[in-house]
């Protein structure tokens, strides 16, 4: 469990549950084995980005996402969040809020830089 108040978040887990919170970029990620649940309170999926949308692809893993204000938008080209899961691997990249998440098997790594 990691908390930061600005944009600097970096968490690593290699087997089970990861929980990260930032109060400005509003990232909240939980992995439990292979299932990913993400909630943001203002914008799109998984990691809060300030003025961009989301692009997500899952192939096998159970991806659950909830947003409370903005809906899920897929395929944007500006400063979008790209999420791809392949079996249990999640990769996220945004160019503006600089969020990078990678999971391979059950390891989630989140970093704001």
Coordinates of N, CA and C in Angstrom, one line a residue:
X1 N 0.8 -1.2 0.0 CA 0.0 0.0 0.0 C 0.9 1.2 0.0
X2 N 0.7 2.0 -1.0 CA 1.5 3.2 -1.1 C 0.6 4.4 -1.3
X3 N 1.0 5.5 -0.7 CA 0.2 6.7 -0.9 C 1.2 7.9 -1.2
X4 N 0.8 8.7 -2.1 CA 1.6 9.9 -2.3 C 0.6 11.0 -2.6
X5 N 1.0 12.3 -2.3 CA 0.1 13.4 -2.4 C 0.2 14.2 -3.7
X6 N 1.2 13.9 -4.5 CA 1.4 14.6 -5.7 C 1.2 13.7 -6.9
X7 N 2.3 13.3 -7.5 CA 2.2 12.4 -8.6 C 3.3 11.3 -8.6
X8 N 4.0 11.2 -7.5 CA 5.1 10.2 -7.5 C 4.7 9.0 -6.8
X9 N 4.3 8.0 -7.5 CA 3.9 6.7 -7.0 C 4.7 5.6 -7.6
X10 N 5.2 4.7 -6.8 CA 5.9 3.5 -7.3 C 5.7 2.4 -6.4
X11 N 5.0 1.4 -6.9 CA 4.7 0.2 -6.1 C 5.0 -1.1 -6.8
X12 N 5.5 -2.0 -6.1 CA 5.8 -3.3 -6.8 C 5.3 -4.4 -5.9
X13 N 4.6 -5.4 -6.5 CA 4.3 -6.6 -5.9 C 4.6 -7.7 -6.9
X14 N 4.9 -8.9 -6.3 CA 5.2 -10.0 -7.3 C 4.2 -11.2 -7.2
X15 N 3.3 -11.2 -6.3 CA 2.5 -12.4 -6.2 C 1.0 -12.0 -6.0
X16 N 0.6 -11.3 -5.0 CA -0.8 -11.1 -4.8 C -1.2 -9.6 -4.8
X17 N -1.8 -9.1 -3.7 CA -2.6 -7.9 -3.8 C -1.7 -6.7 -3.8
X18 N -2.0 -5.8 -4.7 CA -1.3 -4.5 -4.7 C -2.4 -3.4 -4.6
X19 N -2.1 -2.4 -3.7 CA -3.1 -1.3 -3.5 C -2.3 0.0 -3.5
X20 N -2.6 0.8 -4.4 CA -1.8 2.1 -4.5 C -2.8 3.2 -4.6
X21 N -2.5 4.3 -3.9 CA -3.4 5.5 -3.9 C -2.6 6.7 -4.1
X22 N -2.9 7.6 -5.0 CA -2.4 8.9 -5.0 C -3.5 9.9 -4.9
X23 N -3.3 11.0 -4.2 CA -4.4 11.9 -4.0 C -4.6 12.9 -5.2
X24 N -3.6 13.0 -6.0 CA -3.7 14.0 -7.1 C -4.0 13.2 -8.5
X25 N -3.2 12.2 -8.7 CA -3.5 11.5 -10.0 C -4.5 10.4 -9.7
X26 N -4.9 10.2 -8.5 CA -6.0 9.3 -8.1 C -5.8 7.9 -8.8
X27 N -4.8 7.2 -8.5 CA -4.6 5.9 -8.9 C -4.9 4.9 -7.8
X28 N -5.8 4.0 -8.1 CA -6.1 2.9 -7.2 C -6.2 1.6 -7.9
X29 N -5.2 0.8 -7.6 CA -5.2 -0.5 -8.4 C -5.1 -1.6 -7.4
X30 N -5.8 -2.7 -7.6 CA -5.7 -3.9 -6.8 C -5.6 -5.1 -7.7
X31 N -4.6 -5.9 -7.4 CA -4.6 -7.2 -8.1 C -4.6 -8.2 -7.1
X32 N -5.4 -9.2 -7.4 CA -5.5 -10.4 -6.5 C -5.4 -11.6 -7.4
X33 N -4.3 -12.2 -7.5 CA -4.0 -13.3 -8.4 C -3.9 -12.7 -9.9
X34 N -5.0 -12.8 -10.6 CA -5.0 -12.3 -12.0 C -6.1 -11.3 -12.2
X35 N -6.9 -11.0 -11.2 CA -8.0 -10.1 -11.5 C -7.6 -8.7 -11.1
X36 N -7.9 -7.7 -12.0 CA -7.5 -6.3 -11.7 C -8.8 -5.5 -11.6
X37 N -8.8 -4.8 -10.4 CA -9.9 -3.8 -10.2 C -9.4 -2.4 -10.0
X38 N -9.9 -1.5 -10.8 CA -9.4 -0.1 -10.7 C -10.6 0.8 -10.6
X39 N -10.4 1.8 -9.7 CA -11.5 2.8 -9.6 C -10.8 4.2 -9.7
X40 N -11.4 5.1 -10.4 CA -11.0 6.4 -10.4 C -12.3 7.3 -10.0
X41 N -12.1 8.4 -9.5 CA -13.2 9.2 -9.0 C -13.6 10.3 -9.9
X42 N -12.8 10.6 -10.9 CA -13.1 11.8 -11.8 C -13.0 11.5 -13.2
X43 N -12.0 10.8 -13.7 CA -11.9 10.6 -15.1 C -12.0 9.1 -15.5
X44 N -11.1 8.6 -16.3 CA -11.3 7.3 -16.9 C -10.7 6.2 -16.1
X45 N -10.5 5.1 -16.7 CA -10.2 3.8 -16.1 C -8.8 3.8 -15.5
X46 N -8.7 3.1 -14.4 CA -7.5 2.5 -13.9 C -6.5 3.5 -13.3
X47 N -6.3 4.6 -13.9 CA -5.4 5.6 -13.4 C -6.0 6.9 -13.8
X48 N -6.0 7.8 -12.9 CA -6.6 9.1 -13.3 C -5.7 9.9 -14.1
X49 N -6.2 10.3 -15.3 CA -5.4 11.2 -16.2 C -6.2 12.5 -16.2
X50 N -5.5 13.6 -16.4 CA -6.2 14.9 -16.2 C -7.0 15.3 -17.4
X51 N -6.6 15.1 -18.6 CA -7.5 15.5 -19.7 C -7.4 14.5 -20.9
X52 N -7.2 13.2 -20.5 CA -7.2 12.2 -21.6 C -8.1 11.1 -21.3
X53 N -8.2 10.2 -22.3 CA -9.1 9.1 -22.2 C -8.4 7.8 -22.1
X54 N -9.1 6.7 -22.4 CA -8.5 5.4 -22.1 C -8.7 4.5 -23.3
X55 N -7.6 3.7 -23.4 CA -7.7 2.6 -24.4 C -7.3 1.3 -23.7
X56 N -8.2 0.4 -23.7 CA -8.0 -0.9 -23.0 C -8.2 -2.1 -23.8
X57 N -7.3 -3.0 -23.7 CA -7.5 -4.3 -24.3 C -7.2 -5.4 -23.3
X58 N -8.2 -6.3 -23.2 CA -7.9 -7.5 -22.4 C -8.1 -8.7 -23.3
X59 N -7.3 -9.7 -23.1 CA -7.5 -10.9 -23.9 C -7.9 -12.1 -23.0
X60 N -7.5 -12.2 -21.8 CA -7.8 -13.4 -21.0 C -8.1 -13.1 -19.6
X61 N -7.4 -12.1 -19.0 CA -7.5 -11.8 -17.6 C -8.8 -11.1 -17.4
X62 N -9.3 -11.2 -16.1 CA -10.5 -10.5 -15.7 C -10.2 -9.1 -15.3
X63 N -10.6 -8.1 -16.2 CA -10.4 -6.7 -15.9 C -11.7 -6.1 -15.5
X64 N -11.7 -5.5 -14.3 CA -12.9 -4.8 -13.9 C -12.6 -3.4 -13.6
X65 N -13.3 -2.4 -14.1 CA -13.0 -1.1 -13.9 C -14.3 -0.3 -13.6
X66 N -14.2 0.7 -12.7 CA -15.3 1.5 -12.4 C -14.8 3.0 -12.4
X67 N -15.6 3.8 -13.1 CA -15.4 5.2 -12.9 C -16.7 5.8 -12.5
X68 N -16.6 6.9 -11.7 CA -17.8 7.5 -11.1 C -18.3 8.7 -11.8
X69 N -17.5 9.3 -12.6 CA -17.9 10.5 -13.3 C -17.8 10.4 -14.8
X70 N -16.6 10.0 -15.3 CA -16.4 9.9 -16.7 C -16.5 8.4 -17.1
X71 N -17.1 8.2 -18.3 CA -17.2 6.9 -18.8 C -15.9 6.4 -19.4
X72 N -15.9 5.1 -19.8 CA -14.8 4.5 -20.4 C -14.7 4.8 -21.9
X73 N -13.6 5.5 -22.3 CA -13.5 5.8 -23.7 C -12.3 5.0 -24.3
X74 N -12.5 4.4 -25.4 CA -11.4 3.6 -26.0 C -10.9 4.2 -27.3
X75 N -9.6 4.0 -27.5 CA -8.9 4.5 -28.6 C -8.9 6.0 -28.7
X76 N -7.9 6.6 -28.1 CA -7.7 8.1 -28.2 C -6.2 8.2 -28.6
X77 N -5.9 9.3 -29.2 CA -4.5 9.5 -29.7 C -3.7 10.6 -29.1
X78 N -4.3 11.4 -28.2 CA -3.6 12.5 -27.7 C -2.7 12.2 -26.6
X79 N -3.1 12.1 -25.4 CA -2.3 11.7 -24.3 C -3.1 10.6 -23.6
X80 N -3.3 9.5 -24.3 CA -4.3 8.5 -23.9 C -3.6 7.5 -22.9
X81 N -4.4 6.8 -22.2 CA -4.0 5.7 -21.4 C -4.2 4.4 -22.2
X82 N -3.1 3.7 -22.4 CA -3.2 2.4 -23.1 C -3.0 1.3 -22.1
X83 N -4.0 0.4 -22.1 CA -3.9 -0.7 -21.2 C -4.1 -2.0 -22.1
X84 N -3.2 -2.9 -21.9 CA -3.3 -4.1 -22.6 C -3.0 -5.2 -21.6
X85 N -3.9 -6.2 -21.6 CA -3.6 -7.4 -20.8 C -3.5 -8.6 -21.7
X86 N -2.6 -9.4 -21.5 CA -2.4 -10.6 -22.2 C -2.2 -11.7 -21.2
X87 N -3.2 -12.5 -21.1 CA -3.3 -13.6 -20.0 C -3.3 -12.9 -18.7
X88 N -2.1 -12.6 -18.1 CA -2.2 -11.9 -16.8 C -1.3 -10.6 -16.9
X89 N -0.9 -10.1 -18.0 CA 0.0 -9.0 -18.1 C -0.7 -7.7 -18.5
X90 N -0.6 -6.7 -17.6 CA -1.2 -5.5 -17.8 C -0.1 -4.4 -18.1
X91 N -0.3 -3.6 -19.1 CA 0.7 -2.6 -19.4 C -0.1 -1.3 -19.6
X92 N 0.2 -0.2 -18.9 CA -0.4 1.0 -19.1 C 0.6 2.1 -19.3
X93 N 0.3 3.0 -20.2 CA 1.2 4.1 -20.5 C 0.4 5.4 -20.8
X94 N 0.7 6.4 -20.1 CA 0.1 7.7 -20.5 C 1.3 8.7 -20.6
X95 N 1.2 9.6 -21.6 CA 2.3 10.5 -21.8 C 2.2 11.8 -21.0
X96 N 1.1 12.1 -20.6 CA 0.9 13.4 -19.9 C 1.0 13.2 -18.4
X97 N 0.2 12.3 -17.8 CA 0.2 12.1 -16.4 C 1.3 11.1 -16.1
X98 N 1.9 10.5 -17.1 CA 3.1 9.7 -17.0 C 2.9 8.5 -16.0
X99 N 1.9 7.8 -16.2 CA 1.6 6.6 -15.4 C 2.0 5.4 -16.2
X100 N 2.7 4.5 -15.6 CA 3.2 3.3 -16.2 C 3.0 2.1 -15.3
X101 N 2.1 1.2 -15.8 CA 1.8 0.0 -15.0 C 2.1 -1.2 -15.8
X102 N 2.8 -2.1 -15.2 CA 3.1 -3.4 -15.9 C 2.8 -4.5 -14.9
X103 N 2.1 -5.5 -15.4 CA 2.0 -6.7 -14.6 C 2.4 -7.9 -15.6
X104 N 3.1 -8.8 -15.0 CA 3.5 -10.0 -15.7 C 3.2 -11.2 -14.8
X105 N 2.3 -12.0 -15.1 CA 1.8 -13.1 -14.3 C 0.9 -12.4 -13.2
X106 N 1.4 -12.1 -12.0 CA 0.6 -11.5 -11.0 C 1.4 -10.3 -10.4
X107 N 2.4 -9.8 -11.1 CA 3.2 -8.7 -10.5 C 2.7 -7.4 -11.1
X108 N 2.3 -6.5 -10.3 CA 1.9 -5.1 -10.7 C 2.9 -4.1 -10.3
X109 N 3.3 -3.3 -11.3 CA 4.3 -2.2 -11.0 C 3.7 -0.9 -11.5
X110 N 3.5 0.0 -10.6 CA 2.9 1.3 -10.9 C 3.9 2.4 -10.6
X111 N 4.0 3.3 -11.6 CA 4.9 4.4 -11.4 C 4.4 5.7 -12.0
X112 N 4.5 6.7 -11.3 CA 4.2 8.1 -11.9 C 5.6 8.8 -11.9
X113 N 5.9 9.4 -13.0 CA 7.2 10.0 -13.2 C 7.1 11.2 -14.0

